[in-house]
PDB file of C-alpha atoms and ligand atoms in Angstrom:
ATOM      1  CA  MET A 263      -3.539 -12.354  19.322  1.00 93.00           C
ATOM      2  CA  ASN A 264      -2.057 -11.109  16.053  1.00 97.00           C
ATOM      3  CA  LEU A 265      -4.335  -8.261  15.015  1.00 98.00           C
ATOM      4  CA  LEU A 266      -4.377  -5.551  12.425  1.00 98.00           C
ATOM      5  CA  ILE A 267      -6.669  -2.611  11.956  1.00 98.00           C
ATOM      6  CA  ILE A 268      -7.726  -1.190   8.582  1.00 98.00           C
ATOM      7  CA  GLY A 269      -9.775   1.870   7.664  1.00 97.00           C
ATOM      8  CA  PRO A 270      -9.535   5.307   6.104  1.00 96.00           C
ATOM      9  CA  GLN A 271      -7.587   8.130   7.683  1.00 95.00           C
ATOM     10  CA  GLY A 272      -9.526   9.406  10.674  1.00 95.00           C
ATOM     11  CA  CYS A 273     -11.704   6.302  11.172  1.00 96.00           C
ATOM     12  CA  GLY A 274     -10.159   5.859  14.633  1.00 97.00           C
ATOM     13  CA  LYS A 275      -7.492   3.191  14.065  1.00 97.00           C
ATOM     14  CA  GLY A 276      -5.024   4.772  16.462  1.00 97.00           C
ATOM     15  CA  THR A 277      -7.709   5.561  19.045  1.00 97.00           C
ATOM     16  CA  GLN A 278      -9.021   1.973  19.076  1.00 98.00           C
ATOM     17  CA  ALA A 279      -5.600   0.316  18.769  1.00 98.00           C
ATOM     18  CA  LYS A 280      -4.427   2.112  21.936  1.00 96.00           C
ATOM     19  CA  ARG A 281      -7.452   0.792  23.836  1.00 97.00           C
ATOM     20  CA  LEU A 282      -7.027  -2.750  22.544  1.00 98.00           C
ATOM     21  CA  SER A 283      -3.353  -2.622  23.479  1.00 98.00           C
ATOM     22  CA  LEU A 284      -4.261  -1.727  27.077  1.00 97.00           C
ATOM     23  CA  LYS A 285      -7.063  -4.284  27.350  1.00 97.00           C
ATOM     24  CA  TYR A 286      -5.136  -7.234  25.956  1.00 97.00           C
ATOM     25  CA  GLY A 287      -1.584  -6.278  27.019  1.00 97.00           C
ATOM     26  CA  ILE A 288      -0.248  -6.405  23.479  1.00 98.00           C
ATOM     27  CA  PRO A 289       1.841  -3.663  21.854  1.00 98.00           C
ATOM     28  CA  HIS A 290       0.249  -1.109  19.529  1.00 98.00           C
ATOM     29  CA  ILE A 291       2.512  -0.802  16.509  1.00 98.00           C
ATOM     30  CA  SER A 292       1.803   2.201  14.298  1.00 97.00           C
ATOM     31  CA  THR A 293       3.999   2.702  11.237  1.00 97.00           C
ATOM     32  CA  GLY A 294       2.905   6.362  11.132  1.00 95.00           C
ATOM     33  CA  ASP A 295       4.090   6.842  14.753  1.00 94.00           C
ATOM     34  CA  ILE A 296       7.400   5.114  13.962  1.00 95.00           C
ATOM     35  CA  PHE A 297       7.960   7.396  10.955  1.00 95.00           C
ATOM     36  CA  ARG A 298       7.011  10.506  12.944  1.00 93.00           C
ATOM     37  CA  GLU A 299       9.405   9.542  15.760  1.00 93.00           C
ATOM     38  CA  ASN A 300      12.204   9.108  13.189  1.00 94.00           C
ATOM     39  CA  ILE A 301      11.408  12.497  11.658  1.00 94.00           C
ATOM     40  CA  LYS A 302      11.552  14.062  15.132  1.00 92.00           C
ATOM     41  CA  GLN A 303      14.908  12.403  15.858  1.00 94.00           C
ATOM     42  CA  LYS A 304      16.196  13.371  12.378  1.00 95.00           C
ATOM     43  CA  THR A 305      17.375   9.817  11.602  1.00 95.00           C
ATOM     44  CA  GLU A 306      18.224   8.674   8.057  1.00 95.00           C
ATOM     45  CA  LEU A 307      14.816   6.985   7.857  1.00 94.00           C
ATOM     46  CA  GLY A 308      13.152  10.187   9.069  1.00 95.00           C
ATOM     47  CA  LYS A 309      14.906  12.275   6.418  1.00 95.00           C
ATOM     48  CA  LEU A 310      13.809   9.844   3.725  1.00 94.00           C
ATOM     49  CA  ALA A 311      10.204   9.572   4.917  1.00 95.00           C
ATOM     50  CA  GLU A 312       9.458  13.233   5.700  1.00 95.00           C
ATOM     51  CA  ASP A 313       8.856  14.541   2.166  1.00 92.00           C
ATOM     52  CA  ILE A 314       6.936  11.442   1.128  1.00 94.00           C
ATOM     53  CA  ILE A 315       4.634  11.713   4.155  1.00 93.00           C
ATOM     54  CA  ASN A 316       4.036  15.432   3.698  1.00 90.00           C
ATOM     55  CA  GLN A 317       3.036  14.777   0.089  1.00 90.00           C
ATOM     56  CA  GLY A 318       0.492  12.202   1.311  1.00 90.00           C
ATOM     57  CA  LYS A 319       2.225   9.353  -0.541  1.00 92.00           C
ATOM     58  CA  LEU A 320       3.258   5.929   0.769  1.00 95.00           C
ATOM     59  CA  VAL A 321       6.808   5.189   1.907  1.00 97.00           C
ATOM     60  CA  PRO A 322       8.276   2.348  -0.256  1.00 97.00           C
ATOM     61  CA  ASP A 323       7.129  -1.162   0.753  1.00 97.00           C
ATOM     62  CA  ASP A 324      10.585  -2.676   1.336  1.00 96.00           C
ATOM     63  CA  ILE A 325      11.565   0.105   3.737  1.00 96.00           C
ATOM     64  CA  THR A 326       8.257  -0.072   5.613  1.00 97.00           C
ATOM     65  CA  PHE A 327       8.268  -3.859   5.835  1.00 96.00           C
ATOM     66  CA  GLY A 328      11.875  -3.817   7.069  1.00 94.00           C
ATOM     67  CA  ILE A 329      10.780  -1.646   9.995  1.00 95.00           C
ATOM     68  CA  ILE A 330       7.746  -3.810  10.801  1.00 96.00           C
ATOM     69  CA  LYS A 331       9.699  -7.054  10.631  1.00 96.00           C
ATOM     70  CA  LYS A 332      12.314  -5.771  13.055  1.00 95.00           C
ATOM     71  CA  ARG A 333       9.622  -4.499  15.429  1.00 96.00           C
ATOM     72  CA  LEU A 334       7.630  -7.769  15.343  1.00 97.00           C
ATOM     73  CA  LEU A 335      10.724  -9.721  16.337  1.00 96.00           C
ATOM     74  CA  GLU A 336      10.974  -7.801  19.616  1.00 97.00           C
ATOM     75  CA  ASP A 337      10.171  -9.679  22.789  1.00 97.00           C
ATOM     76  CA  ASP A 338       6.947  -7.845  23.662  1.00 97.00           C
ATOM     77  CA  CYS A 339       5.277  -9.156  20.472  1.00 97.00           C
ATOM     78  CA  LYS A 340       5.487 -12.820  21.436  1.00 94.00           C
ATOM     79  CA  ASN A 341       1.878 -12.968  22.736  1.00 95.00           C
ATOM     80  CA  GLY A 342       0.498 -10.826  19.941  1.00 97.00           C
ATOM     81  CA  TYR A 343       0.343  -7.277  18.660  1.00 98.00           C
ATOM     82  CA  ILE A 344      -1.950  -4.819  17.010  1.00 98.00           C
ATOM     83  CA  LEU A 345      -0.764  -3.293  13.752  1.00 98.00           C
ATOM     84  CA  ASP A 346      -2.098   0.161  12.875  1.00 98.00           C
ATOM     85  CA  GLY A 347      -1.270   1.539   9.420  1.00 97.00           C
ATOM     86  CA  PHE A 348       0.347  -1.647   8.147  1.00 98.00           C
ATOM     87  CA  PRO A 349      -0.295  -3.328   5.743  1.00 98.00           C
ATOM     88  CA  ARG A 350      -1.433  -0.552   3.450  1.00 97.00           C
ATOM     89  CA  ASN A 351      -1.563  -2.402   0.157  1.00 98.00           C
ATOM     90  CA  ILE A 352      -1.750  -5.989  -1.093  1.00 97.00           C
ATOM     91  CA  GLU A 353       2.044  -6.214  -1.537  1.00 98.00           C
ATOM     92  CA  GLN A 354       2.602  -5.343   2.135  1.00 98.00           C
ATOM     93  CA  ALA A 355      -0.093  -7.833   3.194  1.00 98.00           C
ATOM     94  CA  ASP A 356       1.672 -10.584   1.245  1.00 97.00           C
ATOM     95  CA  MET A 357       4.991  -9.653   2.887  1.00 97.00           C
ATOM     96  CA  LEU A 358       3.367  -9.794   6.317  1.00 97.00           C
ATOM     97  CA  GLU A 359       1.509 -13.070   5.758  1.00 94.00           C
ATOM     98  CA  GLY A 360       4.750 -14.669   4.544  1.00 94.00           C
ATOM     99  CA  PHE A 361       6.281 -13.794   7.895  1.00 94.00           C
ATOM    100  CA  LEU A 362       3.558 -14.111  10.577  1.00 95.00           C
ATOM    101  CA  GLU A 363      -0.061 -15.185  10.431  1.00 95.00           C
ATOM    102  CA  THR A 364      -2.777 -12.633  11.173  1.00 97.00           C
ATOM    103  CA  GLU A 365      -5.655 -13.790  13.363  1.00 97.00           C
ATOM    104  CA  PHE A 366      -8.109 -10.944  12.742  1.00 98.00           C
ATOM    105  CA  ALA A 367      -8.187  -7.887  10.490  1.00 98.00           C
ATOM    106  CA  ILE A 368     -10.480  -5.252  12.007  1.00 98.00           C
ATOM    107  CA  ASN A 369     -12.106  -3.063   9.358  1.00 98.00           C
ATOM    108  CA  ILE A 370     -13.445   0.218  10.731  1.00 98.00           C
ATOM    109  CA  SER A 371     -15.706   1.676   8.069  1.00 97.00           C
ATOM    110  CA  THR A 372     -16.213   5.433   7.952  1.00 97.00           C
ATOM    111  CA  LYS A 373     -17.423   7.592   5.079  1.00 96.00           C
ATOM    112  CA  ASP A 374     -15.024  10.139   3.593  1.00 94.00           C
ATOM    113  CA  LYS A 375     -17.095  13.086   4.823  1.00 94.00           C
ATOM    114  CA  GLU A 376     -16.764  11.990   8.460  1.00 95.00           C
ATOM    115  CA  ALA A 377     -13.107  11.014   7.969  1.00 94.00           C
ATOM    116  CA  ILE A 378     -12.291  14.502   6.629  1.00 93.00           C
ATOM    117  CA  ASN A 379     -14.124  16.163   9.541  1.00 94.00           C
ATOM    118  CA  ARG A 380     -12.218  14.045  12.056  1.00 95.00           C
ATOM    119  CA  ILE A 381      -8.801  14.642  10.496  1.00 95.00           C
ATOM    120  CA  ALA A 382      -9.416  18.382  10.195  1.00 94.00           C
ATOM    121  CA  GLY A 383     -10.053  18.543  13.957  1.00 95.00           C
ATOM    122  CA  ARG A 384      -7.348  16.090  15.028  1.00 96.00           C
ATOM    123  CA  ARG A 385      -4.755  17.511  17.386  1.00 97.00           C
ATOM    124  CA  THR A 386      -1.815  15.708  18.919  1.00 96.00           C
ATOM    125  CA  CYS A 387       0.999  16.367  21.386  1.00 96.00           C
ATOM    126  CA  ILE A 388       4.682  15.671  20.786  1.00 92.00           C
ATOM    127  CA  ASN A 389       4.261  12.266  22.483  1.00 91.00           C
ATOM    128  CA  GLY A 390       1.467  11.164  20.137  1.00 91.00           C
ATOM    129  CA  HIS A 391      -1.578  11.510  22.414  1.00 94.00           C
ATOM    130  CA  VAL A 392      -4.524  12.226  20.120  1.00 95.00           C
ATOM    131  CA  TYR A 393      -7.580  14.492  20.573  1.00 96.00           C
ATOM    132  CA  HIS A 394     -10.256  16.122  18.446  1.00 96.00           C
ATOM    133  CA  VAL A 395     -11.171  19.782  18.938  1.00 96.00           C
ATOM    134  CA  THR A 396     -14.883  19.025  19.314  1.00 95.00           C
ATOM    135  CA  LEU A 397     -15.439  15.242  19.188  1.00 94.00           C
ATOM    136  CA  ASN A 398     -12.781  14.270  21.740  1.00 95.00           C
ATOM    137  CA  PRO A 399     -11.459  17.469  23.308  1.00 96.00           C
ATOM    138  CA  PRO A 400      -8.755  17.692  25.976  1.00 97.00           C
ATOM    139  CA  LYS A 401      -9.774  19.005  29.421  1.00 98.00           C
ATOM    140  CA  LYS A 402      -7.894  22.246  28.803  1.00 97.00           C
ATOM    141  CA  MET A 403      -7.949  23.694  25.256  1.00 95.00           C
ATOM    142  CA  GLY A 404      -4.698  23.121  23.369  1.00 96.00           C
ATOM    143  CA  VAL A 405      -2.993  21.163  26.166  1.00 97.00           C
ATOM    144  CA  CYS A 406      -2.466  17.387  26.458  1.00 98.00           C
ATOM    145  CA  ASP A 407      -4.301  15.778  29.426  1.00 98.00           C
ATOM    146  CA  VAL A 408      -1.549  13.193  29.865  1.00 97.00           C
ATOM    147  CA  CYS A 409       1.732  15.080  29.510  1.00 96.00           C
ATOM    148  CA  GLN A 410       0.595  18.739  29.639  1.00 97.00           C
ATOM    149  CA  LYS A 411       2.448  19.453  26.362  1.00 97.00           C
ATOM    150  CA  PRO A 412       0.920  21.786  23.750  1.00 98.00           C
ATOM    151  CA  LEU A 413      -1.296  20.253  21.060  1.00 97.00           C
ATOM    152  CA  PHE A 414      -0.693  20.856  17.355  1.00 96.00           C
ATOM    153  CA  GLN A 415      -2.002  19.741  13.964  1.00 95.00           C
ATOM    154  CA  ARG A 416       0.078  17.210  12.016  1.00 92.00           C
ATOM    155  CA  ASP A 417       1.640  18.675   8.859  1.00 88.00           C
ATOM    156  CA  ASP A 418      -0.014  15.969   6.759  1.00 90.00           C
ATOM    157  CA  ASP A 419      -3.465  16.687   8.254  1.00 92.00           C
ATOM    158  CA  LYS A 420      -3.921  19.841   6.150  1.00 87.00           C
ATOM    159  CA  PRO A 421      -6.970  19.693   3.767  1.00 85.00           C
ATOM    160  CA  GLU A 422      -4.990  19.342   0.483  1.00 84.00           C
ATOM    161  CA  THR A 423      -3.015  16.368   1.804  1.00 89.00           C
ATOM    162  CA  ILE A 424      -6.059  14.727   3.412  1.00 91.00           C
ATOM    163  CA  ARG A 425      -7.804  14.395   0.044  1.00 90.00           C
ATOM    164  CA  LYS A 426      -4.682  12.915  -1.518  1.00 91.00           C
ATOM    165  CA  ARG A 427      -4.303  10.408   1.330  1.00 93.00           C
ATOM    166  CA  LEU A 428      -7.945   9.346   1.098  1.00 95.00           C
ATOM    167  CA  LYS A 429      -7.473   8.738  -2.636  1.00 95.00           C
ATOM    168  CA  VAL A 430      -4.470   6.521  -1.854  1.00 94.00           C
ATOM    169  CA  TYR A 431      -6.618   4.717   0.742  1.00 96.00           C
ATOM    170  CA  HIS A 432      -9.359   3.949  -1.804  1.00 97.00           C
ATOM    171  CA  GLU A 433      -6.931   2.829  -4.505  1.00 97.00           C
ATOM    172  CA  LYS A 434      -4.358   0.892  -2.521  1.00 97.00           C
ATOM    173  CA  THR A 435      -5.608   0.036   0.958  1.00 97.00           C
ATOM    174  CA  LYS A 436      -9.317  -0.691   0.487  1.00 97.00           C
ATOM    175  CA  PRO A 437      -8.636  -3.873  -1.564  1.00 98.00           C
ATOM    176  CA  LEU A 438      -7.274  -5.336   1.693  1.00 98.00           C
ATOM    177  CA  ILE A 439     -10.848  -5.640   2.973  1.00 98.00           C
ATOM    178  CA  GLU A 440     -11.687  -8.141   0.249  1.00 97.00           C
ATOM    179  CA  HIS A 441      -8.306  -9.821   0.696  1.00 97.00           C
ATOM    180  CA  TYR A 442      -8.889 -10.503   4.406  1.00 97.00           C
ATOM    181  CA  THR A 443     -12.572 -11.309   3.845  1.00 97.00           C
ATOM    182  CA  ASN A 444     -11.504 -14.062   1.437  1.00 97.00           C
ATOM    183  CA  LEU A 445      -9.133 -15.367   4.108  1.00 95.00           C
ATOM    184  CA  GLY A 446     -12.080 -15.439   6.585  1.00 96.00           C
ATOM    185  CA  LYS A 447     -10.300 -13.034   8.932  1.00 97.00           C
ATOM    186  CA  ILE A 448     -12.239  -9.798   8.638  1.00 97.00           C
ATOM    187  CA  ILE A 449     -14.163  -8.178  11.485  1.00 97.00           C
ATOM    188  CA  ASP A 450     -16.439  -5.404  10.191  1.00 98.00           C
ATOM    189  CA  ILE A 451     -17.123  -2.488  12.511  1.00 98.00           C
ATOM    190  CA  ASN A 452     -19.229   0.633  12.010  1.00 98.00           C
ATOM    191  CA  GLY A 453     -16.777   3.453  12.784  1.00 98.00           C
ATOM    192  CA  GLU A 454     -19.426   6.169  12.784  1.00 97.00           C
ATOM    193  CA  GLN A 455     -20.405   5.680  16.421  1.00 97.00           C
ATOM    194  CA  PRO A 456     -18.975   7.106  19.644  1.00 96.00           C
ATOM    195  CA  ILE A 457     -15.445   5.939  20.540  1.00 96.00           C
ATOM    196  CA  GLU A 458     -16.664   3.734  23.440  1.00 97.00           C
ATOM    197  CA  LYS A 459     -19.318   2.010  21.315  1.00 98.00           C
ATOM    198  CA  VAL A 460     -16.825   1.260  18.524  1.00 98.00           C
ATOM    199  CA  PHE A 461     -14.515  -0.263  21.131  1.00 98.00           C
ATOM    200  CA  LYS A 462     -17.306  -2.409  22.630  1.00 98.00           C
ATOM    201  CA  ASP A 463     -18.258  -3.702  19.176  1.00 98.00           C
ATOM    202  CA  ILE A 464     -14.657  -4.695  18.427  1.00 98.00           C
ATOM    203  CA  VAL A 465     -14.222  -6.524  21.740  1.00 98.00           C
ATOM    204  CA  LYS A 466     -17.544  -8.334  21.319  1.00 98.00           C
ATOM    205  CA  LYS A 467     -16.554  -9.633  17.894  1.00 97.00           C
ATOM    206  CA  LEU A 468     -13.005 -10.556  18.957  1.00 96.00           C
ATOM    207  CA  GLU A 469     -14.310 -12.576  21.907  1.00 95.00           C
ATOM    208  CA  ARG A 470     -17.202 -14.195  20.078  1.00 86.00           C
TER     209      ARG A 470
HETATM  210  P1  ADP B 101      -6.702   7.131  12.454  1.00 72.68           P
HETATM  211  O1  ADP B 101      -5.611   6.530  13.302  1.00 72.68           O
HETATM  212  O2  ADP B 101      -7.602   6.095  11.840  1.00 72.68           O
HETATM  213  O3  ADP B 101      -6.209   8.106  11.435  1.00 72.68           O
HETATM  214  P2  ADP B 101      -7.445   8.539  14.930  1.00 72.68           P
HETATM  215  O4  ADP B 101      -7.587   7.472  15.936  1.00 72.68           O
HETATM  216  O5  ADP B 101      -6.238   9.396  14.981  1.00 72.68           O
HETATM  217  O6  ADP B 101      -7.655   7.944  13.432  1.00 72.68           O
HETATM  218  O7  ADP B 101      -8.754   9.457  15.017  1.00 72.68           O
HETATM  219  C1  ADP B 101      -8.925  10.586  14.143  1.00 72.68           C
HETATM  220  C2  ADP B 101      -9.588  11.746  14.901  1.00 72.68           C
HETATM  221  O8  ADP B 101     -10.950  11.430  15.180  1.00 72.68           O
HETATM  222  C3  ADP B 101      -8.958  12.044  16.247  1.00 72.68           C
HETATM  223  O9  ADP B 101      -9.029  13.430  16.434  1.00 72.68           O
HETATM  224  C4  ADP B 101      -9.823  11.278  17.252  1.00 72.68           C
HETATM  225  O10 ADP B 101      -9.840  11.918  18.532  1.00 72.68           O
HETATM  226  C5  ADP B 101     -11.192  11.322  16.583  1.00 72.68           C
HETATM  227  N1  ADP B 101     -11.983  10.086  16.738  1.00 72.68           N
HETATM  228  C6  ADP B 101     -11.551   8.808  16.727  1.00 72.68           C
HETATM  229  N2  ADP B 101     -12.575   7.941  16.835  1.00 72.68           N
HETATM  230  C7  ADP B 101     -13.705   8.687  16.896  1.00 72.68           C
HETATM  231  C8  ADP B 101     -15.124   8.372  17.016  1.00 72.68           C
HETATM  232  N3  ADP B 101     -15.559   7.103  17.078  1.00 72.68           N
HETATM  233  N4  ADP B 101     -15.969   9.411  17.047  1.00 72.68           N
HETATM  234  C9  ADP B 101     -15.542  10.692  16.997  1.00 72.68           C
HETATM  235  N5  ADP B 101     -14.249  11.039  16.884  1.00 72.68           N
HETATM  236  C10 ADP B 101     -13.332  10.062  16.839  1.00 72.68           C
HETATM  237  P1  ADP B 102      -3.235   8.091   8.807  1.00 72.68           P
HETATM  238  O1  ADP B 102      -3.809   6.796   9.226  1.00 72.68           O
HETATM  239  O2  ADP B 102      -3.840   9.243   9.519  1.00 72.68           O
HETATM  240  O3  ADP B 102      -3.142   8.250   7.326  1.00 72.68           O
HETATM  241  P2  ADP B 102      -0.552   7.291   9.595  1.00 72.68           P
HETATM  242  O4  ADP B 102      -0.088   7.899  10.851  1.00 72.68           O
HETATM  243  O5  ADP B 102      -0.950   5.866   9.595  1.00 72.68           O
HETATM  244  O6  ADP B 102      -1.719   8.231   9.104  1.00 72.68           O
HETATM  245  O7  ADP B 102       0.542   7.458   8.465  1.00 72.68           O
HETATM  246  C1  ADP B 102       1.112   8.707   8.148  1.00 72.68           C
HETATM  247  C2  ADP B 102       1.919   8.562   6.863  1.00 72.68           C
HETATM  248  O8  ADP B 102       3.017   7.629   7.073  1.00 72.68           O
HETATM  249  C3  ADP B 102       1.177   7.980   5.662  1.00 72.68           C
HETATM  250  O9  ADP B 102       0.437   8.954   4.949  1.00 72.68           O
HETATM  251  C4  ADP B 102       2.325   7.404   4.832  1.00 72.68           C
HETATM  252  O10 ADP B 102       3.035   8.418   4.130  1.00 72.68           O
HETATM  253  C5  ADP B 102       3.263   6.860   5.896  1.00 72.68           C
HETATM  254  N1  ADP B 102       2.949   5.435   6.182  1.00 72.68           N
HETATM  255  C6  ADP B 102       2.396   4.937   7.326  1.00 72.68           C
HETATM  256  N2  ADP B 102       2.252   3.601   7.244  1.00 72.68           N
HETATM  257  C7  ADP B 102       2.720   3.245   6.019  1.00 72.68           C
HETATM  258  C8  ADP B 102       2.823   1.997   5.332  1.00 72.68           C
HETATM  259  N3  ADP B 102       2.403   0.853   5.880  1.00 72.68           N
HETATM  260  N4  ADP B 102       3.359   2.015   4.075  1.00 72.68           N
HETATM  261  C9  ADP B 102       3.776   3.150   3.512  1.00 72.68           C
HETATM  262  N5  ADP B 102       3.697   4.356   4.099  1.00 72.68           N
HETATM  263  C10 ADP B 102       3.169   4.410   5.340  1.00 72.68           C
END
């Protein structure tokens, strides 16, 4: 099961990818998480990516594809994987398709207004567990249910950067929907429904 998940910031890619990973026993590979881990560890990659990410721009394709390629060659990907945040433009999709074939591209559609509301309320712990202050709150305010660490807002989730990132989504990433539709691989999902319903819809279409 070689899957990828597309949609604007805040549509729920990470939320749904985590669930699909658990259900199907395939790894959830998020380029954003990989970059954030490298920033935390202060690696060379982290130093290079930090400014770009905080400006809401895309990290160069060759660097990003290099990371993905290495990750997809790891043993746990042999029965499939779910990519979240990659590819992000047509060039990256071509790089990926030249390397491994995608079975389904899941498109989670969400309007900008809802996406902005979700990102503004997104909170995460140091280990990447994700909540929303009102839509998906933790049991105890400001504390992660899983690891009990404090929750914070990502630096790139501030309003100025959100608008810039959504613009990049519309210009660069959205054309992927047509690209995968033409390949007959798209699964269209309405992202403006509760988390559980979105998940059910994805599973139903994957298993059709
Ligand atoms: P993405 O990975 O696409 O940027 P996330 O999975 O991080 O999106 O979700 C963005 C925010 O919206 C998070 O705070 C998450 O808890 C919340 N969220 C995700 N899916 C839904 C949904 N279907 N309804 C309401 N809130 C959601
Ligand atoms: P979101 O889905 O909420 O925008 P991500 O966690 O997927 O956020 O990505 C955070 C940032 O990491 C992006 O804004 C971008 O700077 C960088 N990034 C992630 N994936 C890619 C990619 N495939 N190509 C280039 N840059 C990427």
